[in-house]
Amino acid sequence: MKALKERIMSEGRCLPGGILKVDVFINHQMGPVLMEEMAEEFVRRFEDVRVDKVLTIEASGIAPAIMVGYLLKKPVVFAKKNKPSTMGDFYVTKVFSFTKNREYDVCLSKAYVNEGDHVLFIDDFLANGNAAAAILDLMSQAGATISGMGFLIEKHFQAGGAMLRSSGIRVESLAIIDSLEDCRIRFKE
Amino acid sequence: MKALKERIMSEGRCLPGGILKVDVFINHQMGPVLMEEMAEEFVRRFEDVRVDKVLTIEASGIAPAIMVGYLLKKPVVFAKKNKPSTMGDFYVTKVFSFTKNREYDVCLSKAYVNEGDHVLFIDDFLANGNAAAAILDLMSQAGATISGMGFLIEKHFQAGGAMLRSSGIRVESLAIIDSLEDCRIRFKE
């Protein structure tokens, strides 16, 4: 998606170790107009699949997911990184975060994804695919079907995209980074 | 706001200890159409104040905040509950969460709120006002001005609303709960 790639080139920052910082418009400060345009693009790309619910993980996935849900007029559910004390029955799985270098639980109330639901997962980044794998596990526990997974930015040089696509998951990423070598941002054509 | 109050009455659940659970449409599953209507209501109520940025705290404030930011065409910033490893210079303060019974840091990059900015804070709940007090501290560190604070739901029987209003903060809450005694939801007229 052209507008996103241009924004990454103009405002993204590449740090040593394959880190792309986009917290000026995606995951700390957010540009709501671009966010809505990205949601429109997801709706276009997934227009041929059934979506009963939009699913994401807190926190950076919430903004694009609520915009997609608003356009589709479908409920949006966000999986939580800690079990809230007032939450009842829930599905739970574990995720290892490389950014934070620790494992954490991801929880989803059993009330909000049901057997037979067709779910569109939306998140900001696809890198190693750990969060996406956790979602696959939660949806398998729920007996729900993944209609597709949409990411704002995919790091194609990390394993997540290949893992998901080889599992038969429909993946749509709005900007695919081929390399961040030498702190230069190169997109996949 | 009528639509919100009706939704609270039909889908909210009151638990012992003054807890109002609205995770079916606000803070776990989210109803994006109502979310957008609530954002429109905030825009109406704050139309006379200057807003350079919309500010919230992860995670449940992000959905209403991004909707408000989209309507105002202004950047949205969410304060983070942990310092990300790749975050540079930041303001930090502490919040005690009664729900989680622990203290945690709230961080905000110095890059995204500047001296002289007029900031509209949006969050899902106002109860004891701990998160709001943390925001006042962060904005004071930044030299920014709070244009107002908007909450989806205010628990009027807890101290937060009085604390903010007596400090001269313009507070707008879309549904004000007067009492949850005997697990019955009563709104303030």
Short mmCIF file of C-alpha atoms in Angstrom, two decimals:
data_model
loop_
_atom_site.label_atom_id
_atom_site.label_comp_id
_atom_site.label_asym_id
_atom_site.label_seq_id
_atom_site.Cartn_x
_atom_site.Cartn_y
_atom_site.Cartn_z
CA MET A 1 0.00 0.00 0.00
CA LYS A 2 1.62 3.14 -1.34
CA ALA A 3 0.61 5.64 1.37
CA LEU A 4 1.92 3.38 4.13
CA LYS A 5 5.23 2.67 2.37
CA GLU A 6 5.77 6.39 1.82
CA ARG A 7 5.05 7.09 5.48
CA ILE A 8 7.48 4.35 6.55
CA MET A 9 10.18 5.85 4.32
CA SER A 10 9.59 9.39 5.55
CA GLU A 11 8.94 8.77 9.24
CA GLY A 12 10.09 5.24 10.08
CA ARG A 13 13.47 4.75 11.69
CA CYS A 14 15.68 1.75 11.29
CA LEU A 15 17.72 0.70 14.32
CA PRO A 16 20.56 -1.83 14.52
CA GLY A 17 19.37 -5.43 14.94
CA GLY A 18 16.59 -5.35 12.35
CA ILE A 19 14.32 -3.04 14.31
CA LEU A 20 11.95 -0.75 12.45
CA LYS A 21 10.58 2.01 14.66
CA VAL A 22 7.23 3.37 13.52
CA ASP A 23 6.03 4.70 16.84
CA VAL A 24 5.54 8.15 15.34
CA PHE A 25 2.44 7.00 13.41
CA ILE A 26 1.57 3.39 14.37
CA ASN A 27 2.38 2.11 17.81
CA HIS A 28 2.76 4.98 20.25
CA GLN A 29 1.54 8.01 18.38
CA MET A 30 -1.02 7.05 15.74
CA GLY A 31 -2.08 8.80 12.58
CA PRO A 32 -5.84 8.20 12.50
CA VAL A 33 -6.38 9.21 8.87
CA LEU A 34 -3.78 6.75 7.59
CA MET A 35 -5.16 4.19 10.09
CA GLU A 36 -8.60 4.49 8.48
CA GLU A 37 -7.12 4.21 4.97
CA MET A 38 -5.28 1.04 6.00
CA ALA A 39 -8.53 -0.37 7.39
CA GLU A 40 -10.24 0.35 4.05
CA GLU A 41 -7.44 -1.52 2.30
CA PHE A 42 -7.93 -4.56 4.57
CA VAL A 43 -11.67 -4.50 3.85
CA ARG A 44 -10.90 -4.48 0.10
CA ARG A 45 -8.39 -7.31 0.33
CA PHE A 46 -10.63 -9.51 2.49
CA GLU A 47 -13.91 -8.69 0.74
CA ASP A 48 -14.29 -12.29 -0.50
CA VAL A 49 -14.11 -13.93 2.94
CA ARG A 50 -16.72 -14.28 5.65
CA VAL A 51 -15.99 -12.23 8.77
CA ASP A 52 -18.16 -12.55 11.88
CA LYS A 53 -15.69 -10.90 14.24
CA VAL A 54 -12.48 -8.92 14.05
CA LEU A 55 -9.81 -10.06 16.49
CA THR A 56 -6.59 -8.42 17.65
CA ILE A 57 -4.15 -8.38 20.58
CA GLU A 58 -3.64 -5.40 22.85
CA ALA A 59 -2.31 -2.82 22.50
CA SER A 60 -1.03 -1.74 19.06
CA GLY A 61 -3.52 -3.86 17.12
CA ILE A 62 -6.56 -2.18 18.64
CA ALA A 63 -6.57 0.99 16.51
CA PRO A 64 -6.46 -0.72 13.09
CA ALA A 65 -8.85 -3.46 14.30
CA ILE A 66 -11.53 -1.05 15.56
CA MET A 67 -11.38 0.81 12.23
CA VAL A 68 -11.80 -2.45 10.28
CA GLY A 69 -14.67 -3.47 12.59
CA TYR A 70 -16.32 -0.10 12.10
CA LEU A 71 -16.15 -0.39 8.31
CA LEU A 72 -17.48 -4.00 8.42
CA LYS A 73 -20.01 -3.22 11.20
CA LYS A 74 -18.75 -6.28 13.10
CA PRO A 75 -17.72 -6.67 16.75
CA VAL A 76 -14.02 -6.36 17.55
CA VAL A 77 -12.40 -8.45 20.28
CA PHE A 78 -8.94 -7.87 21.68
CA ALA A 79 -7.03 -10.68 23.36
CA LYS A 80 -5.49 -9.54 26.64
CA LYS A 81 -1.92 -9.94 27.78
CA ASN A 82 -2.87 -10.51 31.40
CA LYS A 83 -5.90 -12.21 32.85
CA PRO A 84 -8.10 -9.48 34.37
CA SER A 85 -9.30 -10.28 37.88
CA THR A 86 -12.95 -9.88 36.87
CA MET A 87 -12.75 -12.06 33.76
CA GLY A 88 -14.69 -15.33 33.84
CA ASP A 89 -14.05 -18.39 31.69
CA PHE A 90 -11.30 -17.84 29.15
CA TYR A 91 -9.02 -19.44 26.62
CA VAL A 92 -5.35 -18.96 27.40
CA THR A 93 -2.08 -19.53 25.58
CA LYS A 94 1.52 -18.38 25.89
CA VAL A 95 3.54 -16.03 23.71
CA PHE A 96 7.24 -15.35 23.77
CA SER A 97 8.02 -11.71 23.01
CA PHE A 98 11.45 -11.10 21.51
CA THR A 99 11.07 -7.35 21.99
CA LYS A 100 10.43 -7.78 25.70
CA ASN A 101 12.47 -10.98 26.08
CA ARG A 102 9.86 -12.72 28.20
CA GLU A 103 6.94 -15.09 27.93
CA TYR A 104 3.44 -13.90 28.75
CA ASP A 105 -0.10 -15.26 28.81
CA VAL A 106 -2.65 -14.19 26.24
CA CYS A 107 -6.28 -14.56 27.30
CA LEU A 108 -9.60 -14.39 25.52
CA SER A 109 -12.97 -14.70 27.20
CA LYS A 110 -14.92 -17.75 26.03
CA ALA A 111 -17.96 -15.50 25.73
CA TYR A 112 -16.71 -13.59 22.71
CA VAL A 113 -15.47 -16.14 20.18
CA ASN A 114 -17.73 -19.10 19.57
CA GLU A 115 -17.47 -22.38 17.72
CA GLY A 116 -18.18 -21.77 14.05
CA ASP A 117 -17.24 -18.06 14.13
CA HIS A 118 -15.22 -16.78 11.18
CA VAL A 119 -12.59 -14.44 12.53
CA LEU A 120 -10.37 -11.87 10.84
CA PHE A 121 -7.18 -11.22 12.82
CA ILE A 122 -5.61 -7.75 12.51
CA ASP A 123 -2.29 -6.68 14.03
CA ASP A 124 0.38 -4.05 13.50
CA PHE A 125 3.46 -6.24 12.90
CA LEU A 126 4.20 -9.72 11.58
CA ALA A 127 7.78 -10.75 12.38
CA ASN A 128 8.43 -14.13 13.99
CA GLY A 129 4.74 -14.83 14.07
CA ASN A 130 4.59 -15.60 17.79
CA ALA A 131 1.48 -13.54 18.42
CA ALA A 132 -0.18 -14.97 15.30
CA ALA A 133 0.65 -18.52 16.43
CA ALA A 134 -0.95 -17.75 19.79
CA ILE A 135 -4.09 -16.59 17.98
CA LEU A 136 -4.15 -19.82 15.94
CA ASP A 137 -4.02 -21.74 19.22
CA LEU A 138 -6.80 -19.65 20.82
CA MET A 139 -9.03 -20.03 17.73
CA SER A 140 -8.38 -23.76 17.67
CA GLN A 141 -9.44 -23.97 21.35
CA ALA A 142 -12.58 -21.99 20.47
CA GLY A 143 -13.41 -24.07 17.40
CA ALA A 144 -13.43 -20.89 15.32
CA THR A 145 -12.18 -20.45 11.75
CA ILE A 146 -9.52 -17.90 10.77
CA SER A 147 -10.81 -16.10 7.69
CA GLY A 148 -7.52 -14.31 7.29
CA MET A 149 -4.77 -12.38 9.00
CA GLY A 150 -3.98 -8.79 8.12
CA PHE A 151 -0.85 -6.95 9.19
CA LEU A 152 0.16 -3.35 8.67
CA ILE A 153 3.84 -4.26 8.32
CA GLU A 154 5.43 -7.64 7.64
CA LYS A 155 9.13 -8.30 8.10
CA HIS A 156 9.56 -10.77 5.27
CA PHE A 157 13.07 -11.68 6.42
CA GLN A 158 11.64 -13.18 9.60
CA ALA A 159 9.82 -16.49 9.77
CA GLY A 160 6.22 -15.53 10.60
CA GLY A 161 4.85 -14.94 7.10
CA ALA A 162 6.21 -18.20 5.69
CA MET A 163 4.94 -20.12 8.73
CA LEU A 164 1.41 -18.77 8.38
CA ARG A 165 1.19 -19.08 4.58
CA SER A 166 2.50 -22.66 4.66
CA SER A 167 -0.24 -23.46 7.20
CA GLY A 168 -2.79 -22.34 4.60
CA ILE A 169 -3.62 -19.05 6.31
CA ARG A 170 -4.63 -16.18 4.04
CA VAL A 171 -2.17 -13.40 4.95
CA GLU A 172 -2.38 -9.81 3.72
CA SER A 173 0.34 -7.36 4.72
CA LEU A 174 0.07 -3.72 3.67
CA ALA A 175 3.83 -3.13 3.58
CA ILE A 176 6.32 -5.97 3.28
CA ILE A 177 9.89 -5.23 4.33
CA ASP A 178 12.43 -7.35 2.51
CA SER A 179 15.46 -6.19 4.41
CA LEU A 180 16.63 -3.75 7.05
CA GLU A 181 20.29 -4.54 6.45
CA ASP A 182 22.73 -1.70 7.06
CA CYS A 183 19.79 0.21 8.53
CA ARG A 184 18.28 0.74 5.08
CA ILE A 185 14.61 0.01 4.55
CA ARG A 186 13.98 -2.12 1.44
CA PHE A 187 10.47 -3.20 0.48
CA LYS A 188 9.59 -6.45 -1.26
CA GLU A 189 8.41 -5.69 -4.81
CA MET B 1 -25.70 9.77 26.28
CA LYS B 2 -28.86 7.76 25.70
CA ALA B 3 -27.50 5.01 23.44
CA LEU B 4 -24.68 4.24 25.87
CA LYS B 5 -26.94 4.17 28.92
CA GLU B 6 -29.32 1.81 27.15
CA ARG B 7 -26.45 -0.46 26.19
CA ILE B 8 -25.16 -0.46 29.79
CA MET B 9 -28.63 -1.38 31.06
CA SER B 10 -29.10 -4.17 28.52
CA GLU B 11 -25.59 -5.64 28.37
CA GLY B 12 -23.64 -4.37 31.38
CA ARG B 13 -23.35 -6.58 34.41
CA CYS B 14 -23.05 -5.45 37.98
CA LEU B 15 -20.81 -7.51 40.27
CA PRO B 16 -20.47 -7.31 44.06
CA GLY B 17 -17.99 -4.66 45.24
CA GLY B 18 -19.13 -1.86 42.93
CA ILE B 19 -17.85 -3.46 39.74
CA LEU B 20 -19.58 -2.73 36.45
CA LYS B 21 -18.60 -5.19 33.74
CA VAL B 22 -18.99 -3.83 30.23
CA ASP B 23 -16.50 -6.11 28.51
CA VAL B 24 -19.15 -7.23 26.04
CA PHE B 25 -19.08 -3.88 24.23
CA ILE B 26 -16.30 -1.67 25.66
CA ASN B 27 -13.19 -3.24 27.10
CA HIS B 28 -12.73 -6.75 25.73
CA GLN B 29 -15.24 -7.05 22.94
CA MET B 30 -16.00 -3.65 21.41
CA GLY B 31 -18.99 -2.41 19.49
CA PRO B 32 -17.42 -0.19 16.82
CA VAL B 33 -20.64 1.55 15.76
CA LEU B 34 -21.43 2.68 19.31
CA MET B 35 -17.73 3.52 19.72
CA GLU B 36 -17.95 5.90 16.76
CA GLU B 37 -21.17 7.46 18.09
CA MET B 38 -19.49 8.04 21.45
CA ALA B 39 -16.54 9.68 19.68
CA GLU B 40 -18.98 12.00 17.84
CA GLU B 41 -20.50 12.94 21.20
CA PHE B 42 -17.05 13.81 22.62
CA VAL B 43 -16.33 15.96 19.57
CA ARG B 44 -19.64 17.80 20.14
CA ARG B 45 -18.99 18.33 23.85
CA PHE B 46 -15.43 19.55 23.37
CA GLU B 47 -16.05 21.61 20.24
CA ASP B 48 -15.22 24.86 22.05
CA VAL B 49 -11.74 23.81 23.20
CA ARG B 50 -8.46 23.66 21.32
CA VAL B 51 -7.16 20.14 20.72
CA ASP B 52 -3.74 19.53 19.19
CA LYS B 53 -3.49 15.89 20.22
CA VAL B 54 -5.72 13.19 21.63
CA LEU B 55 -4.16 11.23 24.47
CA THR B 56 -5.14 7.94 26.11
CA ILE B 57 -3.66 5.03 28.08
CA GLU B 58 -3.43 1.52 26.75
CA ALA B 59 -5.42 -0.59 26.27
CA SER B 60 -9.16 0.12 26.62
CA GLY B 61 -8.85 3.82 25.87
CA ILE B 62 -7.31 3.28 22.44
CA ALA B 63 -10.53 2.47 20.54
CA PRO B 64 -12.52 5.56 21.61
CA ALA B 65 -9.40 7.76 21.32
CA ILE B 66 -8.57 6.71 17.75
CA MET B 67 -12.19 7.39 16.75
CA VAL B 68 -12.05 10.88 18.31
CA GLY B 69 -8.70 11.51 16.63
CA TYR B 70 -10.10 10.40 13.29
CA LEU B 71 -13.07 12.77 13.57
CA LEU B 72 -10.82 15.67 14.64
CA LYS B 73 -8.04 14.73 12.17
CA LYS B 74 -5.51 15.00 15.00
CA PRO B 75 -2.74 12.61 16.11
CA VAL B 76 -3.56 10.17 18.90
CA VAL B 77 -0.96 9.16 21.48
CA PHE B 78 -1.33 6.33 23.93
CA ALA B 79 0.68 6.25 27.14
CA LYS B 80 2.24 2.84 27.75
CA LYS B 81 2.07 0.74 30.88
CA ASN B 82 5.61 -0.57 30.47
CA LYS B 83 8.65 1.10 29.06
CA PRO B 84 9.35 -0.51 25.66
CA SER B 85 12.99 -1.50 25.20
CA THR B 86 13.29 0.56 22.04
CA MET B 87 11.75 3.73 23.45
CA GLY B 88 14.05 6.73 23.82
CA ASP B 89 13.54 9.69 26.12
CA PHE B 90 10.25 9.54 28.00
CA TYR B 91 8.15 10.99 30.77
CA VAL B 92 7.25 8.48 33.45
CA THR B 93 4.89 8.38 36.40
CA LYS B 94 3.32 5.74 38.63
CA VAL B 95 -0.28 4.55 38.83
CA PHE B 96 -1.87 2.31 41.42
CA SER B 97 -4.47 0.02 39.87
CA PHE B 98 -7.20 -1.12 42.26
CA THR B 99 -8.44 -3.69 39.73
CA LYS B 100 -5.00 -5.27 39.51
CA ASN B 101 -3.93 -4.37 43.05
CA ARG B 102 -0.48 -3.25 42.01
CA GLU B 103 1.48 -0.16 41.04
CA TYR B 104 2.82 0.22 37.55
CA ASP B 105 4.76 2.76 35.49
CA VAL B 106 3.09 4.78 32.78
CA CYS B 107 5.41 6.11 30.09
CA LEU B 108 5.09 8.61 27.30
CA SER B 109 7.77 9.42 24.78
CA LYS B 110 8.97 13.02 25.00
CA ALA B 111 8.76 13.16 21.21
CA TYR B 112 4.97 13.12 21.07
CA VAL B 113 3.71 15.68 23.54
CA ASN B 114 5.42 19.05 23.49
CA GLU B 115 5.38 22.16 25.60
CA GLY B 116 2.38 24.26 24.67
CA ASP B 117 0.35 21.36 23.22
CA HIS B 118 -3.35 21.32 24.06
CA VAL B 119 -4.30 17.74 24.81
CA LEU B 120 -7.68 16.02 25.05
CA PHE B 121 -7.51 12.91 27.24
CA ILE B 122 -9.96 10.09 26.45
CA ASP B 123 -10.43 6.92 28.50
CA ASP B 124 -13.06 4.25 29.08
CA PHE B 125 -13.60 4.59 32.87
CA LEU B 126 -13.29 7.28 35.51
CA ALA B 127 -13.42 5.79 39.00
CA ASN B 128 -10.78 6.75 41.56
CA GLY B 129 -9.05 8.89 38.98
CA ASN B 130 -5.64 7.27 39.36
CA ALA B 131 -4.98 7.02 35.64
CA ALA B 132 -6.24 10.58 35.12
CA ALA B 133 -3.95 11.83 37.90
CA ALA B 134 -1.03 10.10 36.19
CA ILE B 135 -1.92 11.90 32.96
CA LEU B 136 -2.02 15.25 34.81
CA ASP B 137 1.48 14.50 36.08
CA LEU B 138 2.78 13.51 32.62
CA MET B 139 1.26 16.64 31.02
CA SER B 140 2.76 18.79 33.75
CA GLN B 141 6.18 17.26 33.05
CA ALA B 142 5.66 17.96 29.34
CA GLY B 143 4.48 21.53 29.88
CA ALA B 144 1.29 20.70 27.97
CA THR B 145 -2.24 21.94 28.69
CA ILE B 146 -5.17 19.59 29.33
CA SER B 147 -8.06 20.86 27.17
CA GLY B 148 -10.39 18.37 28.76
CA MET B 149 -10.90 14.78 29.83
CA GLY B 150 -13.60 12.59 28.32
CA PHE B 151 -14.72 9.27 29.79
CA LEU B 152 -17.21 6.77 28.45
CA ILE B 153 -18.36 5.84 31.96
CA GLU B 154 -17.88 7.69 35.23
CA LYS B 155 -18.52 6.09 38.61
CA HIS B 156 -19.79 9.18 40.40
CA PHE B 157 -19.68 7.43 43.79
CA GLN B 158 -15.89 7.19 43.54
CA ALA B 159 -13.54 10.11 44.04
CA GLY B 160 -12.05 10.70 40.57
CA GLY B 161 -14.66 13.03 39.08
CA ALA B 162 -14.73 15.36 42.10
CA MET B 163 -10.93 15.42 42.26
CA LEU B 164 -10.60 16.40 38.58
CA ARG B 165 -13.42 18.97 38.57
CA SER B 166 -12.14 20.62 41.75
CA SER B 167 -8.74 20.94 40.04
CA GLY B 168 -10.44 22.95 37.30
CA ILE B 169 -10.32 20.19 34.70
CA ARG B 170 -13.14 20.15 32.16
CA VAL B 171 -14.61 16.63 32.50
CA GLU B 172 -17.22 15.10 30.20
CA SER B 173 -18.55 11.62 30.95
CA LEU B 174 -21.02 10.00 28.56
CA ALA B 175 -22.71 7.91 31.24
CA ILE B 176 -22.50 8.76 34.94
CA ILE B 177 -23.28 5.98 37.38
CA ASP B 178 -24.66 7.25 40.66
CA SER B 179 -24.76 3.92 42.44
CA LEU B 180 -24.20 0.21 41.96
CA GLU B 181 -25.61 -0.65 45.39
CA ASP B 182 -27.32 -4.02 45.67
CA CYS B 183 -26.01 -4.74 42.17
CA ARG B 184 -28.49 -2.32 40.60
CA ILE B 185 -27.26 0.19 38.07
CA ARG B 186 -28.54 3.72 38.80
CA PHE B 187 -27.55 6.65 36.59
CA LYS B 188 -27.09 10.21 37.79
CA GLU B 189 -29.88 12.39 36.36
#
